[in-house]
Amino acid sequence: EVQLLESGGGLVQPGGSLRLSCATSGFSLDTYTMTWVRQAPGKGLEWVSSIYGRGDTHYADSVKGRFTISKDSSTDTLYLQMTSLRVEDTAIYYCAKDRVPDSSWSFDFWGQGTLVTVSS
Amino acid sequence: DAVMTQSPLSLPVRPGEPASISCRSSQSLLHSNGYNHLDWYLQKPGQSPQLLIYMGSNRASGVPDRFSGSGSGTDFTLKISRVEAEDVGTYYCMQTRHTPITFGGGTKVELK
C-alpha cells in the first residue's frame, strides 16, 4: 500500500530556512518521480519541484535557487530544503507520487500536506 | 508557460443533475506519444487533491464511471453525468506536457 506522510512544516521568519520531509512506503523512490505541490491559503495548486527516479530535478522559477529537492532511497524519504523564505512561500506543501515509472505525467497518490507559515 | 484556464469558477448543481467543466490550455497538450498530458483532480473540502482523470480521458483507479474526460490539443472537458453529494469540492485541471507543470485556477462545485 502506497503511503506518503509529510512533516517539517511550521512558523519561520522571512529569510529563514526549513526542511520538509515526506516519508514514503509501498514503492521505490528510484523508480517513480516525486513532486512537491503547494497551496497558499484559500488559493489554487502550484507545482514547486520534481525529482525523477534517476535523480534529475526541476524547479518552478519562483523557488529556483532557494529550494532544493532531494531524496534518500535508503530511508524512502523525500526532502525539500527551503532557504531564503518569503512571505509568499506560505502554503500547505504536498508531496505527490507519479503514476507512471520514471515520468512526470500524473500524480496518483498525495500526502496529507504540511503547513509552512512565513511571517515575522 | 502553458496557461490553464478553467470555467466556470463556481458551479452550483442539484444532486442528480449533470455538470460540465471546461479547461483550456494556451499551448497544445498533445504529445508525440499520442497522449494528451492533461489530468483532472478533485480536492474535497479539507482534503488533499485526488486524481480523477489522466491523459485526458482515462479514469483513475476507483473513480466512479459518472466521471468522464474528453478533449484534445488545447480544449478539454470534465463531465459528471449525475452529481452526488460526495462530488462537492474544487476541481483542477493540470498539464504535464510542458515544463513547468501548471494547474488551472479551479472550479468549485457545490450543491444547490
XYZ file of N, CA and C in Angstrom:
696
model
N 0.845 -1.191 0.000
C 0.000 0.000 0.000
C 0.884 1.246 0.000
N 0.599 2.140 -0.930
C 1.358 3.383 -1.023
C 0.931 4.341 0.087
N 1.911 4.908 0.767
C 1.639 5.927 1.783
C 2.665 7.043 1.670
N 2.190 8.280 1.867
C 3.042 9.456 1.867
C 2.704 10.270 3.100
N 3.723 10.649 3.872
C 3.479 11.383 5.112
C 4.481 12.523 5.232
N 3.973 13.754 5.075
C 4.830 14.930 5.168
C 5.020 15.364 6.615
N 6.144 16.034 6.849
C 6.421 16.621 8.156
C 7.426 17.745 7.968
N 7.626 18.525 9.029
C 8.647 19.569 8.997
C 8.124 20.978 8.827
N 6.826 21.116 8.605
C 6.273 22.451 8.461
C 6.268 23.208 9.779
N 6.013 24.510 9.695
C 5.972 25.314 10.908
C 6.058 26.786 10.584
N 6.252 27.572 11.638
C 6.356 29.018 11.515
C 7.831 29.412 11.423
N 8.156 30.217 10.430
C 9.534 30.656 10.240
C 9.531 32.118 9.815
N 10.548 32.856 10.205
C 10.634 34.263 9.832
C 11.121 34.424 8.391
N 10.750 35.524 7.760
C 11.263 35.792 6.408
C 12.787 35.738 6.394
N 13.319 35.084 5.355
C 14.759 34.899 5.269
C 15.249 33.622 5.923
N 14.375 32.951 6.639
C 14.761 31.734 7.336
C 14.731 30.500 6.454
N 15.019 29.371 7.084
C 15.089 28.092 6.363
C 14.229 27.043 7.045
N 13.851 26.046 6.263
C 13.046 24.942 6.782
C 13.285 23.744 5.871
N 13.262 22.547 6.444
C 13.374 21.349 5.625
C 12.138 20.491 5.812
N 11.453 20.243 4.717
C 10.292 19.365 4.739
C 10.709 17.943 4.398
N 10.022 16.997 4.999
C 10.255 15.583 4.707
C 8.952 14.938 4.261
N 9.084 13.913 3.446
C 7.940 13.119 3.014
C 8.351 11.657 3.119
N 7.857 11.005 4.146
C 8.152 9.586 4.339
C 7.264 8.760 3.432
N 7.867 7.882 2.654
C 7.101 7.102 1.687
C 7.177 5.611 2.000
N 6.219 4.879 1.510
C 6.229 3.419 1.619
C 5.368 2.837 0.510
N 5.664 1.585 0.156
C 4.863 0.887 -0.840
C 5.377 0.993 -2.267
N 6.490 1.707 -2.473
C 7.078 1.827 -3.805
C 8.519 2.311 -3.656
N 9.256 2.356 -4.766
C 10.660 2.754 -4.726
C 10.861 4.163 -5.272
N 11.583 4.971 -4.507
C 11.924 6.325 -4.964
C 12.879 6.286 -6.155
N 13.506 5.166 -6.395
C 14.413 5.032 -7.541
C 13.647 4.776 -8.833
N 12.351 4.509 -8.709
C 11.543 4.165 -9.874
C 10.557 5.269 -10.252
N 9.991 5.914 -9.247
C 8.932 6.889 -9.505
C 9.374 8.317 -9.232
N 8.936 9.230 -10.106
C 9.157 10.659 -9.891
C 8.323 11.134 -8.708
N 8.906 11.990 -7.907
C 8.206 12.597 -6.784
C 8.178 14.109 -6.962
N 7.088 14.695 -6.519
C 6.855 16.118 -6.754
C 6.355 16.793 -5.483
N 6.741 18.054 -5.322
C 6.162 18.915 -4.285
C 5.221 19.903 -4.965
N 4.008 19.983 -4.430
C 2.992 20.924 -4.892
C 2.552 21.729 -3.672
N 2.348 23.036 -3.835
C 1.924 23.836 -2.689
C 0.606 24.553 -2.974
N -0.026 24.957 -1.885
C -1.315 25.631 -1.974
C -1.354 26.734 -0.936
N -1.273 27.975 -1.379
C -1.385 29.107 -0.470
C -2.792 29.133 0.122
N -2.945 29.719 1.305
C -4.263 29.735 1.963
C -5.358 30.279 1.058
N -6.377 29.463 0.821
C -7.515 29.879 0.015
C -7.245 29.975 -1.476
N -6.092 29.508 -1.901
C -5.711 29.621 -3.314
C -5.636 28.260 -3.989
N -5.214 28.265 -5.253
C -5.125 27.035 -6.031
C -3.801 26.320 -5.849
N -3.609 25.297 -6.679
C -2.428 24.451 -6.591
C -1.296 24.996 -7.450
N -0.071 24.870 -6.935
C 1.106 25.362 -7.649
C 2.214 24.315 -7.593
N 2.707 23.912 -8.750
C 3.840 22.999 -8.806
C 5.091 23.697 -8.317
N 5.871 22.990 -7.483
C 7.082 23.564 -6.891
C 8.346 22.921 -7.466
N 8.421 21.589 -7.380
C 9.645 20.906 -7.774
C 9.387 19.419 -7.961
N 10.181 18.801 -8.836
C 10.080 17.362 -9.064
C 11.471 16.745 -9.105
N 11.564 15.489 -8.686
C 12.809 14.732 -8.785
C 12.489 13.379 -9.388
N 13.174 13.050 -10.484
C 12.968 11.784 -11.161
C 13.689 10.661 -10.411
N 13.289 9.449 -10.724
C 13.923 8.295 -10.112
C 15.420 8.272 -10.336
N 15.835 8.709 -11.503
C 17.267 8.697 -11.838
C 18.009 9.895 -11.239
N 17.241 10.838 -10.642
C 17.867 11.935 -9.926
C 17.731 13.312 -10.546
N 17.251 13.385 -11.786
C 17.050 14.698 -12.413
C 16.087 15.535 -11.579
N 16.363 16.827 -11.494
C 15.493 17.711 -10.713
C 15.007 18.886 -11.552
N 13.821 19.374 -11.205
C 13.228 20.522 -11.879
C 12.584 21.420 -10.829
N 12.619 22.734 -11.090
C 12.087 23.697 -10.132
C 11.233 24.753 -10.832
N 10.231 25.233 -10.116
C 9.491 26.399 -10.570
C 10.411 27.608 -10.469
N 10.232 28.571 -11.362
C 11.076 29.771 -11.344
C 10.981 30.492 -9.998
N 9.815 30.426 -9.374
C 9.583 31.159 -8.127
C 10.426 30.638 -6.962
N 10.951 29.413 -7.082
C 11.735 28.834 -5.984
C 13.149 28.465 -6.398
N 13.454 28.598 -7.671
C 14.764 28.199 -8.184
C 15.863 28.994 -7.496
N 16.888 28.276 -7.036
C 17.989 28.924 -6.326
C 17.753 29.045 -4.834
N 16.520 28.814 -4.382
C 16.213 28.912 -2.947
C 15.816 27.558 -2.362
N 15.158 26.738 -3.159
C 14.694 25.420 -2.695
C 15.528 24.325 -3.357
N 15.729 23.235 -2.621
C 16.440 22.072 -3.161
C 15.656 20.807 -2.845
N 15.316 20.058 -3.876
C 14.634 18.780 -3.701
C 15.677 17.668 -3.689
N 15.473 16.701 -2.823
C 16.401 15.569 -2.761
C 15.657 14.365 -2.207
N 16.332 13.244 -2.214
C 15.710 12.040 -1.682
C 16.777 11.125 -1.110
N 16.361 10.265 -0.204
C 17.223 9.242 0.358
C 16.506 7.913 0.143
N 16.933 7.187 -0.864
C 16.248 5.935 -1.192
C 16.428 4.879 -0.112
N 17.501 5.003 0.678
C 17.729 4.005 1.721
C 16.714 4.121 2.855
N 16.170 5.328 3.025
C 15.156 5.543 4.075
C 13.793 5.858 3.483
N 13.701 5.810 2.143
C 12.420 6.071 1.452
C 11.845 7.436 1.806
N 12.723 8.433 1.872
C 12.291 9.765 2.278
C 12.628 10.813 1.223
N 11.647 11.636 0.928
C 11.803 12.774 0.022
C 11.958 14.028 0.865
N 12.775 14.974 0.377
C 13.010 16.213 1.125
C 12.780 17.436 0.250
N 12.498 18.538 0.923
C 12.510 19.841 0.282
C 13.187 20.807 1.240
N 14.421 21.196 0.891
C 15.153 22.177 1.697
C 14.778 23.556 1.180
N 14.235 24.374 2.070
C 13.781 25.707 1.688
C 14.613 26.746 2.410
N 15.242 27.652 1.663
C 16.030 28.725 2.244
C 15.526 30.070 1.734
N 16.008 31.133 2.354
C 15.599 32.495 1.962
C 14.094 32.586 1.808
N 13.382 32.073 2.792
C 11.925 32.000 2.693
C 11.290 33.385 2.679
N 10.216 33.481 1.911
C 9.485 34.731 1.748
C 8.053 34.550 2.246
N 7.404 35.655 2.526
C 6.019 35.604 2.988
C 5.157 34.846 1.976
N 5.449 35.036 0.702
C 4.647 34.400 -0.357
C 4.884 32.892 -0.479
N 5.824 32.345 0.283
C 6.021 30.894 0.312
C 5.065 30.212 1.294
N 4.318 31.012 2.034
C 3.344 30.467 2.979
C 2.324 29.617 2.235
N 2.207 28.366 2.639
C 1.321 27.442 1.929
C 1.322 26.085 2.619
N 0.351 25.274 2.236
C 0.407 23.844 2.552
C 1.253 23.202 1.454
N 2.209 22.405 1.861
C 3.084 21.723 0.905
C 2.726 20.239 0.880
N 2.398 19.762 -0.320
C 2.053 18.359 -0.515
C 3.173 17.651 -1.277
N 3.472 16.426 -0.903
C 4.310 15.585 -1.759
C 3.365 14.664 -2.528
N 3.761 14.343 -3.746
C 2.905 13.529 -4.602
C 3.757 12.566 -5.421
N 3.233 11.384 -5.638
C 3.919 10.345 -6.398
C 3.370 10.284 -7.822
N 4.261 10.070 -8.793
C 3.794 9.935 -10.156
C 3.183 8.563 -10.393
N 2.252 8.534 -11.341
C 1.528 7.311 -11.637
C 2.364 6.318 -12.443
N 3.227 6.855 -13.288
C 3.988 6.020 -14.219
C 5.473 6.059 -13.846
N 6.150 4.922 -13.859
C 7.575 4.925 -13.519
C 8.387 5.857 -14.401
N 9.308 6.562 -13.766
C 10.286 7.396 -14.455
C 9.646 8.403 -15.403
N 8.550 8.997 -14.990
C 7.891 10.018 -15.804
C 7.312 11.071 -14.884
N 6.833 12.142 -15.482
C 6.171 13.190 -14.702
C 4.860 13.483 -15.406
N 3.914 12.577 -15.263
C 2.678 12.627 -16.025
C 1.443 12.886 -15.184
N 1.249 12.131 -14.123
C 0.042 12.251 -13.294
C 0.407 11.864 -11.872
N -0.280 12.499 -10.914
C 0.020 12.224 -9.510
C -1.084 11.349 -8.922
N -0.787 10.061 -8.706
C -1.839 9.150 -8.266
C -1.955 9.039 -6.744
N -0.929 9.490 -6.016
C -1.007 9.494 -4.562
C -0.445 10.812 -4.040
N -1.150 11.361 -3.034
C -0.753 12.608 -2.414
C -0.661 12.404 -0.908
N 0.260 13.156 -0.290
C 0.296 13.166 1.162
C -0.792 14.076 1.707
N -0.865 14.181 3.028
C -1.898 14.992 3.660
C -1.502 16.470 3.750
N -0.226 16.754 3.465
C 0.246 18.130 3.454
C 0.824 18.586 4.783
N 1.737 19.557 4.713
C 2.304 20.173 5.910
C 2.321 21.678 5.689
N 1.899 22.427 6.709
C 1.738 23.865 6.579
C 3.024 24.604 6.912
N 3.437 25.462 5.989
C 4.583 26.345 6.197
C 4.066 27.781 6.266
N 4.369 28.458 7.346
C 3.959 29.849 7.518
C 5.198 30.704 7.662
N 5.350 31.654 6.753
C 6.488 32.564 6.792
C 5.974 33.933 7.228
N 6.357 34.319 8.423
C 5.841 35.567 8.987
C 6.774 36.066 10.084
N 6.816 37.375 10.229
C 7.624 37.964 11.301
C 6.763 38.198 12.538
N 5.180 29.594 -20.370
C 4.433 28.623 -19.577
C 3.071 28.364 -20.233
N 2.579 27.131 -20.084
C 1.236 26.805 -20.572
C 0.216 27.294 -19.551
N -0.560 28.293 -19.943
C -1.571 28.844 -19.044
C -2.853 28.024 -19.176
N -3.359 27.571 -18.039
C -4.564 26.740 -17.997
C -5.730 27.583 -17.492
N -6.782 27.662 -18.273
C -7.936 28.483 -17.921
C -9.169 27.608 -17.756
N -9.703 27.594 -16.556
C -10.900 26.806 -16.267
C -12.145 27.679 -16.221
N -13.260 27.076 -16.597
C -14.553 27.751 -16.443
C -15.632 26.710 -16.245
N -16.671 27.046 -15.441
C -16.783 28.302 -14.690
C -15.930 28.259 -13.426
N -15.891 29.389 -12.691
C -15.184 29.428 -11.418
C -15.987 28.698 -10.363
N -17.303 28.844 -10.446
C -18.204 28.237 -9.481
C -19.336 27.548 -10.217
N -19.761 26.396 -9.722
C -20.789 25.621 -10.411
C -21.755 25.018 -9.391
N -22.892 25.706 -9.170
C -23.926 25.138 -8.292
C -24.741 24.110 -9.074
N -24.901 22.926 -8.500
C -25.602 21.839 -9.196
C -26.541 21.121 -8.235
N -27.692 20.732 -8.749
C -28.613 19.927 -7.941
C -28.185 18.462 -8.001
N -28.300 17.732 -6.894
C -27.990 16.295 -6.920
C -28.766 15.594 -8.024
N -28.083 14.732 -8.756
C -28.717 14.004 -9.837
C -28.612 14.685 -11.189
N -28.246 15.960 -11.186
C -28.098 16.688 -12.443
C -26.674 16.542 -12.976
N -26.497 16.763 -14.286
C -25.151 16.682 -14.858
C -24.369 17.972 -14.603
N -23.048 17.866 -14.724
C -22.175 19.032 -14.581
C -21.041 18.919 -15.593
N -20.580 20.082 -16.039
C -19.511 20.100 -17.034
C -18.541 21.234 -16.719
N -17.257 20.933 -16.774
C -16.198 21.907 -16.500
C -15.258 21.958 -17.696
N -14.908 23.157 -18.098
C -14.029 23.352 -19.237
C -12.623 23.738 -18.790
N -11.643 23.276 -19.534
C -10.240 23.619 -19.280
C -9.570 23.877 -20.618
N -9.011 25.069 -20.762
C -8.322 25.421 -21.997
C -6.864 25.737 -21.721
N -6.000 25.250 -22.585
C -4.567 25.486 -22.454
C -4.096 26.468 -23.518
N -3.107 27.274 -23.144
C -2.553 28.227 -24.112
C -1.612 27.537 -25.104
N -1.263 26.288 -24.835
C -0.418 25.509 -25.730
C -0.991 24.102 -25.870
N -0.750 23.472 -26.994
C -1.245 22.119 -27.205
C -0.639 21.150 -26.196
N -1.482 20.268 -25.688
C -1.033 19.283 -24.708
C -0.865 17.901 -25.336
N -0.994 17.830 -26.657
C -0.847 16.569 -27.374
C 0.628 16.265 -27.585
N 1.065 15.155 -27.020
C 2.459 14.735 -27.101
C 2.649 13.867 -28.343
N 3.893 13.722 -28.760
C 4.204 12.865 -29.908
C 3.892 11.396 -29.608
N 3.700 11.085 -28.328
C 3.337 9.707 -27.965
C 1.851 9.426 -28.196
N 1.119 10.460 -28.673
C -0.290 10.296 -28.981
C -1.217 10.612 -27.829
N -0.659 10.885 -26.655
C -1.470 11.188 -25.484
C -1.549 12.693 -25.232
N -2.695 13.109 -24.723
C -2.851 14.461 -24.212
C -2.465 14.449 -22.742
N -1.476 15.240 -22.377
C -0.990 15.241 -20.988
C -1.793 16.216 -20.139
N -3.031 15.822 -19.891
C -3.971 16.645 -19.154
C -4.693 15.763 -18.142
N -4.639 16.180 -16.887
C -5.283 15.429 -15.817
C -6.338 16.286 -15.133
N -7.251 15.608 -14.463
C -8.251 16.271 -13.629
C -8.119 15.757 -12.196
N -8.160 16.686 -11.250
C -8.082 16.358 -9.838
C -9.261 16.973 -9.117
N -9.687 16.297 -8.066
C -10.730 16.819 -7.182
C -10.139 17.001 -5.792
N -10.315 18.193 -5.238
C -9.906 18.436 -3.858
C -11.171 18.661 -3.036
N -11.536 17.658 -2.275
C -12.692 17.785 -1.393
C -12.330 18.683 -0.226
N -13.316 19.311 0.401
C -13.044 20.240 1.495
C -12.181 19.607 2.585
N -11.076 20.284 2.904
C -10.197 19.829 3.972
C -9.327 18.634 3.625
N -9.315 18.232 2.356
C -8.545 17.057 1.961
C -7.470 17.400 0.923
N -6.594 16.437 0.680
C -5.601 16.564 -0.382
C -6.271 16.317 -1.722
N -5.680 16.818 -2.783
C -6.230 16.520 -4.118
C -6.171 15.018 -4.404
N -7.093 14.562 -5.253
C -7.091 13.163 -5.680
C -7.251 13.108 -7.188
N -6.547 12.172 -7.799
C -6.581 12.036 -9.253
C -7.904 11.431 -9.704
N -8.560 12.099 -10.660
C -9.801 11.585 -11.234
C -9.577 11.008 -12.636
N -8.994 11.842 -13.491
C -8.818 11.515 -14.906
C -7.370 11.784 -15.298
N -6.748 10.858 -16.013
C -5.398 11.102 -16.513
C -5.361 10.944 -18.024
N -4.385 11.571 -18.653
C -4.230 11.566 -20.102
C -5.533 11.946 -20.808
N -6.216 12.908 -20.250
C -7.381 13.494 -20.892
C -8.683 12.740 -20.707
N -8.618 11.388 -20.734
C -9.884 10.652 -20.762
C -9.886 9.335 -20.002
N -8.844 9.033 -19.273
C -8.750 7.762 -18.560
C -9.081 7.930 -17.075
N -10.084 7.204 -16.615
C -10.448 7.285 -15.202
C -9.394 6.595 -14.348
N -9.030 7.249 -13.261
C -8.084 6.656 -12.322
C -8.756 5.520 -11.559
N -7.951 4.713 -10.923
C -8.448 3.563 -10.187
C -9.455 3.991 -9.119
N -10.613 3.330 -9.127
C -11.612 3.595 -8.102
C -12.537 4.767 -8.385
N -12.319 5.465 -9.483
C -13.157 6.629 -9.811
C -14.462 6.146 -10.456
N -15.605 6.603 -9.936
C -16.892 6.158 -10.489
C -17.042 6.526 -11.964
N -17.815 5.697 -12.678
C -17.952 5.923 -14.128
C -18.864 7.094 -14.477
N -19.408 7.791 -13.474
C -20.156 9.013 -13.778
C -19.211 10.164 -14.159
N -17.923 9.981 -13.902
C -16.926 10.963 -14.292
C -16.337 10.572 -15.653
N -16.252 11.560 -16.551
C -15.623 11.298 -17.840
C -14.861 12.521 -18.304
N -13.773 12.273 -19.017
C -12.959 13.354 -19.551
C -12.854 13.234 -21.057
N -12.819 14.385 -21.719
C -12.710 14.388 -23.178
C -11.909 15.598 -23.626
N -11.598 15.626 -24.922
C -10.871 16.761 -25.469
C -9.519 16.368 -26.006
N -8.919 17.294 -26.741
C -7.595 17.071 -27.296
C -6.967 18.401 -27.672
N -5.641 18.434 -27.637
C -4.950 19.657 -28.027
C -4.990 20.721 -26.948
N -5.902 21.655 -27.096
C -5.991 22.764 -26.144
C -7.313 22.855 -25.393
N -8.301 22.089 -25.789
C -9.631 22.183 -25.168
C -10.066 20.858 -24.555
N -10.400 20.910 -23.267
C -10.743 19.698 -22.539
C -11.972 19.926 -21.674
N -12.684 18.842 -21.401
C -13.904 18.920 -20.614
C -13.987 17.760 -19.637
N -14.397 18.076 -18.420
C -14.718 17.063 -17.424
C -16.230 17.071 -17.243
N -16.825 15.903 -17.336
C -18.270 15.801 -17.167
C -18.609 14.855 -16.026
N -19.614 15.239 -15.263
C -20.180 14.370 -14.242
C -21.617 14.102 -14.695
N -21.935 12.854 -14.938
C -23.249 12.551 -15.523
C -24.399 12.838 -14.554
N -24.185 12.495 -13.296
C -25.196 12.762 -12.265
C -24.465 13.086 -10.974
N -24.498 14.337 -10.581
C -23.749 14.790 -9.411
C -24.307 14.181 -8.120
N -23.382 13.713 -7.291
C -23.762 13.216 -5.967
C -23.143 14.119 -4.905
N -23.656 14.021 -3.695
C -23.202 14.890 -2.599
C -21.696 14.773 -2.379
N -21.121 13.585 -2.578
C -19.695 13.370 -2.346
C -18.803 13.994 -3.431
N -19.419 14.560 -4.464
C -18.651 15.159 -5.558
C -18.340 16.634 -5.289
N -18.833 17.148 -4.182
C -18.599 18.547 -3.831
C -17.116 18.799 -3.565
N -16.615 19.924 -4.086
C -15.218 20.279 -3.892
C -14.728 21.125 -5.049
N -13.421 21.301 -5.108
C -12.819 22.099 -6.169
C -12.090 21.192 -7.144
N -12.401 21.361 -8.414
C -11.808 20.561 -9.484
C -10.712 21.356 -10.184
N -9.583 20.717 -10.389
C -8.454 21.340 -11.058
C -8.029 20.513 -12.270
N -7.720 21.206 -13.367
C -7.026 20.532 -14.449
C -5.535 20.829 -14.302
N -4.712 19.944 -14.825
C -3.259 20.106 -14.715
C -2.623 19.559 -15.982
N -1.623 20.269 -16.499
C -0.920 19.795 -17.680
C 0.506 19.417 -17.332
N 0.974 18.326 -17.931
C 2.357 17.904 -17.748
C 3.075 17.787 -19.089
N 2.488 18.362 -20.129
C 3.121 18.315 -21.459
C 4.313 19.246 -21.511
N 4.251 20.355 -20.814
C 5.286 21.390 -20.855
C 5.798 21.667 -19.450
N 7.085 22.034 -19.374
C 7.659 22.464 -18.104
C 7.618 23.982 -18.059
N 7.120 24.604 -16.994
C 6.692 23.968 -15.733
C 5.304 23.346 -15.817
N 5.061 22.357 -14.982
C 3.721 21.820 -14.809
C 2.829 22.952 -14.315
N 1.644 23.068 -14.884
C 0.736 24.146 -14.486
C -0.672 23.620 -14.252
N -1.351 24.302 -13.344
C -2.723 23.959 -12.965
C -3.689 25.045 -13.420
N -4.930 24.630 -13.652
C -5.980 25.609 -13.816
C -6.310 26.229 -12.475
N -7.078 27.308 -12.496
C -7.394 28.036 -11.274
C -8.402 27.346 -10.373
N -9.072 26.333 -10.911
C -10.027 25.581 -10.095
C -11.468 25.959 -10.373
N -12.343 24.980 -10.243
C -13.788 25.178 -10.351
C -14.436 24.580 -9.115
N -15.139 25.408 -8.367
C -15.768 24.947 -7.134
C -17.166 24.446 -7.431
N -17.382 23.175 -7.181
C -18.698 22.566 -7.381
C -19.397 22.453 -6.039
N -20.605 22.986 -5.982
C -21.383 22.927 -4.741
C -22.814 22.538 -5.073
N -23.512 22.049 -4.075
C -24.887 21.616 -4.276
C -25.854 22.777 -4.082
N -26.880 22.809 -4.960
C -27.914 23.831 -4.794
C -28.814 23.464 -3.630
